[in-house]
XYZ file of C-alpha atoms in Angstrom:
467
model
C 0.119 0.100 0.125
C 0.911 3.743 -0.872
C 2.071 5.403 2.504
C 0.059 8.143 3.704
C 1.696 11.717 2.792
C 2.866 13.473 5.679
C 0.602 16.159 7.052
C 1.629 19.818 6.137
C 2.531 21.773 9.155
C -0.323 24.477 9.098
C -0.430 26.907 12.085
C -3.509 26.211 14.592
C -5.712 29.248 15.441
C -3.839 29.393 18.870
C -0.171 29.040 17.156
C -1.144 31.949 14.605
C -2.378 33.958 17.636
C 0.801 33.264 19.229
C 2.764 34.083 16.237
C 0.865 36.847 15.413
C 1.717 38.767 18.427
C 5.210 38.252 17.730
C 5.057 39.887 14.058
C 2.806 42.532 15.117
C 5.435 43.279 18.126
C 8.213 43.165 15.386
C 6.336 45.745 13.341
C 5.524 48.101 15.906
C 9.376 48.025 17.000
C 10.333 48.952 13.565
C 7.828 51.824 13.307
C 9.219 52.935 16.823
C 12.756 53.024 15.331
C 12.096 54.159 11.881
C 14.162 57.421 12.647
C 17.266 55.307 13.349
C 17.773 53.724 9.978
C 19.916 55.291 7.169
C 16.757 56.314 5.027
C 18.155 54.946 1.912
C 19.533 51.376 1.886
C 23.415 51.149 1.598
C 23.720 47.637 0.384
C 25.582 46.632 -2.854
C 24.128 44.744 -5.501
C 23.839 40.897 -4.743
C 24.547 41.774 -0.877
C 20.925 40.473 -0.032
C 21.163 37.152 -1.931
C 24.514 36.301 -0.652
C 22.901 36.130 3.083
C 20.426 33.595 1.669
C 21.063 29.694 1.605
C 21.804 28.347 -1.865
C 18.680 26.018 -1.541
C 15.151 26.051 -0.017
C 14.631 24.477 3.273
C 13.586 20.766 3.116
C 11.865 21.050 6.422
C 9.770 23.754 8.046
C 11.909 26.209 10.249
C 10.817 27.669 13.458
C 8.892 31.104 13.198
C 11.414 32.871 15.795
C 14.099 32.258 13.226
C 12.259 33.543 10.537
C 11.501 36.806 12.338
C 15.089 36.909 13.204
C 15.996 37.353 9.846
C 14.000 40.222 9.075
C 16.639 41.994 10.932
C 19.339 40.184 9.602
C 18.540 39.889 6.020
C 15.524 42.255 5.074
C 16.323 45.337 6.910
C 19.874 46.058 5.530
C 18.097 46.021 2.048
C 15.219 48.334 2.825
C 15.052 51.842 1.888
C 12.430 53.236 4.519
C 9.604 54.840 2.680
C 7.869 55.811 6.044
C 10.831 57.228 7.367
C 10.472 60.777 8.548
C 13.571 61.813 6.384
C 12.134 60.025 3.155
C 11.624 63.192 0.542
C 12.171 61.122 -2.485
C 9.432 60.370 -5.232
C 6.126 60.843 -4.172
C 5.038 59.182 -0.574
C 3.780 55.596 -0.460
C 1.886 56.056 2.722
C 1.198 53.105 5.397
C -0.681 53.331 8.658
C -1.474 51.101 11.404
C -5.258 50.667 10.477
C -4.188 49.994 6.859
C -1.345 47.400 7.852
C -3.854 45.503 10.314
C -6.646 45.648 7.629
C -4.166 43.949 5.246
C -3.623 41.241 7.596
C -7.237 40.531 7.874
C -7.508 40.691 4.339
C -5.076 38.150 4.008
C -6.504 36.033 6.881
C -10.092 36.007 5.037
C -8.267 35.096 1.541
C -11.550 36.565 -0.146
C -11.534 36.517 -4.069
C -13.557 39.145 -5.323
C -13.537 38.607 -9.168
C -17.358 38.155 -8.944
C -20.071 39.503 -6.813
C -20.980 36.152 -6.227
C -17.444 35.204 -4.857
C -17.351 37.850 -2.417
C -20.599 40.332 -2.214
C -18.820 42.317 0.855
C -15.775 42.580 -1.229
C -17.676 44.241 -3.886
C -19.972 46.310 -2.336
C -17.705 47.732 0.374
C -15.557 48.791 -2.412
C -18.555 50.394 -4.217
C -19.780 52.315 -1.355
C -16.269 53.476 -0.020
C -15.308 54.960 -3.339
C -18.693 56.746 -3.431
C -17.564 58.097 0.039
C -14.534 59.430 -1.628
C -16.280 60.821 -4.483
C -18.777 62.804 -2.395
C -15.968 64.058 0.076
C -13.472 65.307 -2.745
C -16.378 66.652 -4.658
C -15.897 64.813 -7.540
C -18.366 65.003 -10.612
C -21.694 63.476 -10.107
C -20.867 61.177 -13.070
C -18.317 59.231 -11.420
C -20.404 58.271 -8.540
C -21.319 54.360 -8.717
C -18.537 54.245 -11.342
C -15.612 53.779 -8.994
C -13.135 50.638 -8.692
C -9.792 50.072 -7.105
C -7.044 49.266 -9.305
C -3.404 48.164 -8.101
C -1.943 51.493 -9.418
C -2.524 54.392 -11.707
C -0.451 52.697 -14.432
C -3.291 49.893 -14.554
C -6.274 52.427 -14.370
C -4.533 54.234 -17.448
C -4.345 50.974 -18.969
C -7.955 50.304 -18.466
C -8.967 53.788 -19.637
C -6.807 53.308 -22.907
C -8.792 49.941 -23.381
C -11.923 51.515 -23.207
C -11.005 54.352 -25.295
C -9.728 51.801 -28.002
C -13.008 50.052 -27.946
C -15.117 53.108 -28.241
C -13.190 53.957 -31.327
C -13.430 50.808 -32.893
C -11.421 48.336 -31.188
C -8.594 46.179 -32.684
C -9.739 46.921 -36.200
C -9.093 50.461 -35.714
C -5.572 50.332 -34.472
C -3.804 51.284 -37.457
C -5.288 54.870 -37.341
C -5.650 55.554 -33.802
C -3.785 58.459 -32.230
C -2.961 59.409 -28.680
C -2.020 62.604 -26.908
C -0.264 63.414 -23.612
C 1.994 66.295 -22.172
C 5.896 66.136 -22.598
C 5.533 66.096 -18.661
C 3.079 63.212 -18.322
C 4.135 60.166 -16.455
C 5.620 57.294 -18.512
C 2.997 54.994 -17.786
C 0.717 56.633 -20.046
C 3.169 55.782 -23.166
C 3.831 52.469 -21.810
C 0.012 51.839 -21.435
C -0.232 52.823 -25.051
C 2.286 50.259 -25.967
C 0.648 47.618 -24.317
C -2.756 48.452 -26.168
C -0.976 48.500 -29.373
C -0.342 52.064 -30.232
C 3.136 52.580 -31.269
C 5.400 55.312 -30.416
C 5.116 57.046 -33.719
C 1.358 57.538 -33.012
C 1.574 59.256 -29.680
C 1.963 62.982 -29.632
C 3.702 64.581 -27.132
C 2.042 67.914 -26.435
C 4.111 71.035 -25.712
C 3.739 72.897 -22.318
C 3.817 76.207 -20.839
C 6.483 77.708 -18.941
C 4.861 76.140 -15.939
C 5.028 72.817 -17.469
C 1.238 72.463 -18.152
C -0.024 71.079 -21.437
C -1.060 73.604 -24.135
C -4.553 73.203 -25.240
C -3.926 75.209 -28.359
C -1.076 72.815 -29.540
C -3.108 69.730 -28.620
C -5.683 71.167 -30.824
C -3.338 71.934 -33.416
C -1.993 68.375 -33.570
C -5.148 66.927 -33.634
C -6.464 68.696 -36.413
C -3.245 67.804 -38.445
C -3.942 64.036 -37.821
C -7.585 64.368 -38.684
C -6.677 65.880 -42.185
C -4.288 62.893 -42.636
C -6.944 60.587 -42.017
C -6.235 59.402 -38.579
C -8.332 58.953 -35.540
C -7.710 60.991 -32.251
C -8.879 58.360 -29.545
C -7.192 59.430 -26.284
C -5.939 62.342 -24.599
C -4.203 62.321 -21.095
C -4.171 65.300 -19.028
C -2.341 65.108 -15.579
C -3.114 67.127 -12.129
C 0.294 67.071 -10.635
C 2.881 66.077 -12.732
C 5.342 63.582 -11.365
C 8.637 66.050 -12.062
C 6.878 69.278 -10.625
C 3.199 68.760 -9.984
C 2.097 70.992 -13.025
C -1.334 71.059 -13.689
C -2.762 70.898 -17.164
C -5.618 73.087 -17.926
C -8.072 70.209 -17.796
C -11.230 72.433 -18.885
C -9.437 73.608 -22.178
C -7.921 70.305 -22.686
C -11.550 68.653 -22.191
C -13.314 70.825 -24.852
C -10.717 70.149 -27.375
C -11.046 66.415 -26.560
C -14.706 66.503 -26.357
C -15.031 68.472 -29.972
C -13.135 65.538 -31.637
C -14.830 62.715 -29.862
C -11.472 61.677 -27.920
C -11.740 59.915 -24.556
C -10.199 62.480 -21.829
C -8.353 60.630 -19.070
C -7.010 62.661 -15.888
C -4.116 61.400 -14.102
C -4.077 62.732 -10.584
C -2.327 60.138 -8.934
C -0.506 61.921 -6.058
C -2.364 65.352 -5.955
C -5.780 64.433 -6.460
C -6.180 63.209 -2.934
C -5.620 66.929 -1.645
C -9.253 67.518 -3.120
C -10.468 66.199 0.329
C -9.353 69.962 1.483
C -12.069 72.364 0.454
C -9.485 75.109 -0.320
C -7.674 72.784 -2.695
C -11.082 72.064 -4.806
C -9.280 73.939 -7.708
C -7.683 70.579 -8.545
C -10.783 69.388 -9.622
C -11.367 72.085 -12.476
C -12.690 70.505 -15.799
C -13.381 67.040 -14.502
C -16.943 67.345 -15.643
C -15.640 66.657 -19.157
C -13.431 63.712 -18.337
C -14.152 60.124 -19.140
C -11.980 58.607 -16.592
C -9.947 59.991 -13.665
C -7.389 58.501 -11.161
C -5.665 59.155 -7.903
C -4.013 56.914 -5.522
C -4.889 56.592 -1.816
C -1.514 54.681 -1.215
C 0.242 57.705 -2.125
C -1.156 60.416 0.366
C -3.974 58.822 2.175
C -2.302 56.602 4.692
C -3.268 53.490 2.920
C -0.479 50.994 2.123
C 0.098 50.134 -1.447
C -1.716 49.065 -3.469
C -4.821 51.085 -3.861
C -5.515 53.364 -6.728
C -9.039 54.725 -7.089
C -10.219 54.639 -10.938
C -13.368 56.296 -11.964
C -15.144 56.188 -15.003
C -18.155 58.237 -16.338
C -19.616 55.538 -18.260
C -19.159 51.965 -17.034
C -20.598 50.328 -19.942
C -17.635 51.040 -22.158
C -15.198 49.768 -19.829
C -17.034 46.752 -19.087
C -17.637 45.731 -22.944
C -13.647 46.338 -23.641
C -12.724 43.923 -20.593
C -15.553 41.417 -20.045
C -15.224 37.906 -21.526
C -17.600 35.127 -19.810
C -16.550 31.538 -19.985
C -19.411 29.364 -18.735
C -17.650 28.649 -15.379
C -18.006 32.197 -14.402
C -21.618 32.383 -14.898
C -23.962 32.833 -11.898
C -27.634 33.907 -11.435
C -26.372 37.182 -9.714
C -24.074 38.371 -12.566
C -27.037 37.122 -15.105
C -29.358 39.242 -13.192
C -27.775 42.489 -14.326
C -28.269 43.447 -10.583
C -24.524 43.491 -9.140
C -21.249 44.592 -10.439
C -18.473 42.052 -11.346
C -15.096 43.794 -10.877
C -13.466 41.362 -13.002
C -14.884 43.371 -15.835
C -13.309 46.722 -14.744
C -9.529 45.216 -14.883
C -7.152 43.199 -16.862
C -6.781 40.530 -14.211
C -9.604 38.003 -13.462
C -8.645 37.788 -9.693
C -8.764 40.509 -7.190
C -7.814 41.027 -3.495
C -9.952 42.668 -0.729
C -8.310 46.028 -1.158
C -11.226 48.007 -0.163
C -10.714 46.809 3.606
C -7.747 48.781 4.054
C -9.389 51.979 2.813
C -12.447 51.287 4.905
C -10.042 50.812 8.115
C -8.167 53.960 7.379
C -11.354 56.261 6.749
C -13.120 55.024 9.779
C -9.964 55.417 12.010
C -8.719 58.824 10.700
C -12.037 60.183 9.473
C -11.866 63.032 6.949
C -10.735 65.550 9.262
C -7.838 63.404 10.022
C -6.973 63.146 6.624
C -7.176 66.514 5.796
C -4.945 67.553 8.637
C -2.496 64.973 7.596
C -2.315 66.506 4.121
C -2.484 70.193 5.206
C 0.490 70.111 7.306
C 2.628 68.875 4.232
C 1.257 71.351 2.251
C 2.072 74.152 4.783
C 5.505 72.808 5.002
C 6.109 72.836 1.535
C 5.020 76.493 1.158
C 7.572 77.389 4.087
C 10.387 75.490 2.314
C 9.686 77.390 -0.722
C 10.079 80.351 1.338
C 13.472 79.389 2.557
C 14.564 78.400 -0.834
C 13.566 82.068 -2.426
C 15.388 83.628 0.526
C 18.856 81.982 -0.194
C 20.684 83.394 -3.098
C 22.371 79.885 -3.879
C 19.269 78.389 -5.034
C 16.369 79.048 -7.362
C 12.801 77.600 -7.668
C 12.423 75.269 -10.809
C 8.431 75.550 -10.929
C 5.956 76.650 -8.850
C 4.985 74.840 -5.374
C 1.427 73.676 -6.058
C 0.961 71.044 -2.995
C 3.728 69.420 -1.309
C 6.399 69.226 -3.743
C 9.107 71.861 -3.729
C 11.291 71.899 -6.950
C 14.587 73.977 -6.959
C 18.257 73.766 -8.015
C 21.681 75.445 -7.156
C 22.398 78.544 -9.259
C 25.853 77.249 -10.258
C 24.484 74.578 -12.336
C 23.990 70.748 -12.589
C 27.288 69.919 -10.831
C 26.650 71.870 -7.738
C 22.945 70.371 -7.645
C 24.194 66.939 -8.026
C 26.865 67.870 -5.385
C 23.827 68.544 -2.747
C 21.842 65.826 -3.889
C 24.542 63.328 -3.256
C 25.529 64.870 0.193
C 21.749 64.597 1.626
C 21.447 61.094 0.337
C 24.875 59.710 1.572
C 24.230 61.299 5.095
C 21.731 58.676 5.899
C 19.476 61.154 7.331
C 17.269 62.123 4.351
C 16.567 60.802 0.915
C 15.931 62.937 -2.150
C 15.350 62.317 -5.893
C 16.053 64.679 -8.702
C 14.348 65.427 -12.027
C 15.899 67.136 -15.439
C 13.998 70.239 -16.862
C 15.027 71.969 -19.856
C 18.415 70.234 -19.289
C 18.866 71.377 -15.868
C 19.342 69.130 -12.661
C 16.519 69.812 -10.192
C 16.037 68.887 -6.674
C 12.661 67.267 -5.809
C 11.634 67.496 -2.066
C 8.095 65.672 -1.780
C 6.802 66.037 1.847
C 4.248 63.279 2.858
C 5.812 60.531 4.850
C 3.359 59.803 7.726
C 6.351 60.212 10.597
C 7.571 63.476 9.110
C 7.166 66.464 11.383
C 8.260 70.145 11.077
C 11.727 69.441 12.659
C 12.589 67.071 9.856
C 11.906 69.389 7.189
C 13.959 71.966 9.020
C 16.884 69.304 9.462
C 16.669 68.596 5.753
C 16.803 72.377 4.803
C 20.063 72.768 7.206
C 21.604 69.414 5.194
C 21.027 71.074 1.979
C 22.473 74.600 3.151
C 25.683 72.807 4.472
C 25.974 70.767 1.232
C 25.445 74.281 -0.924
């Protein structure tokens, strides 16, 4: 007879409870000492792999040993995005309630591809995205039409696919043309490439001195393409570009797009969240003309990555572009038309319970708590802008719109690079740079949950010392 296979070493509920306490303690200790680590990891390529055994373990190991290796192996190779001295890129906020929700979501192991496979997964997501649309004063047409994607990149791809479908689908590909600003995120061009739009049919629209898209140049390019027998099908505007947080004139861009029946997608991945604050509602200007809109709660709303809020004005086009229904996915609820199946709103079939962490965050902080979180960063960015303007060694490279400050050394790129290297090698802070008009520019993105006013002041002192 064949011997019975050995039983896998599943954790019992009680063992999970004990190990869970240990894991939560480790995370809490990590949060408490975030300011003690070099913000940017200092390891060299291959260092982490060199600490790992050549072969996977044959037999299970004690959980305590696994936790210990978080300190030995993992932490040296972590750049600490939640550290108070993290000013690089846009923030990727994490918080206690969000992390706990991720744990609950993992424990539930729910698969929300259909309403039928997880009614709470779907309906909680629908309801919370409507909460946000109302609190941010987004156009009425977006309410009831929101979905959580993994990233703004995926959201943009879905918008492109819906726009392509509206313009005639695959058969129309040889004639389709898309338009975006020279300052737009690279994910837009990448999404177009994935959707079959080659680089030679993506128009890079000129920008103003403040790096916002020129609607007149957009109109000129579209007319030229129409005269050449091409079909303008997709326009991507940005509210808060990655390099400088420039804001495209969405009202004017939307007017041009609508007059040529092109889909208007608005990417507000970072800056859009600020519209929770009534005084920042200028960020919503022109959204009434948008066919789709995205912002990322995982950037500035204390919700762990990944959580991107994507809205469409008309869900039918998106669903038609992405829906394929084999027999094994049919069920009475879906057939009734009374429910939303989010598998038809995204490229993958499966989906995690992302709404749970957003729900935890909104309930823990409330709207006022989230507004306070962003308002502090906006105020500190304004203050840092004043410090830059008062120091004759530096000059602003772009207007400060929300919480990103862009500036450079007046002595040129080498001097700016020297400042950047000095700050990053100090271990106390981490900055990134961008290039604008061939000039190297420092980007100070204020948004980490643990950042306080003193950390902004300490960063400025570092910058001044390096200048």
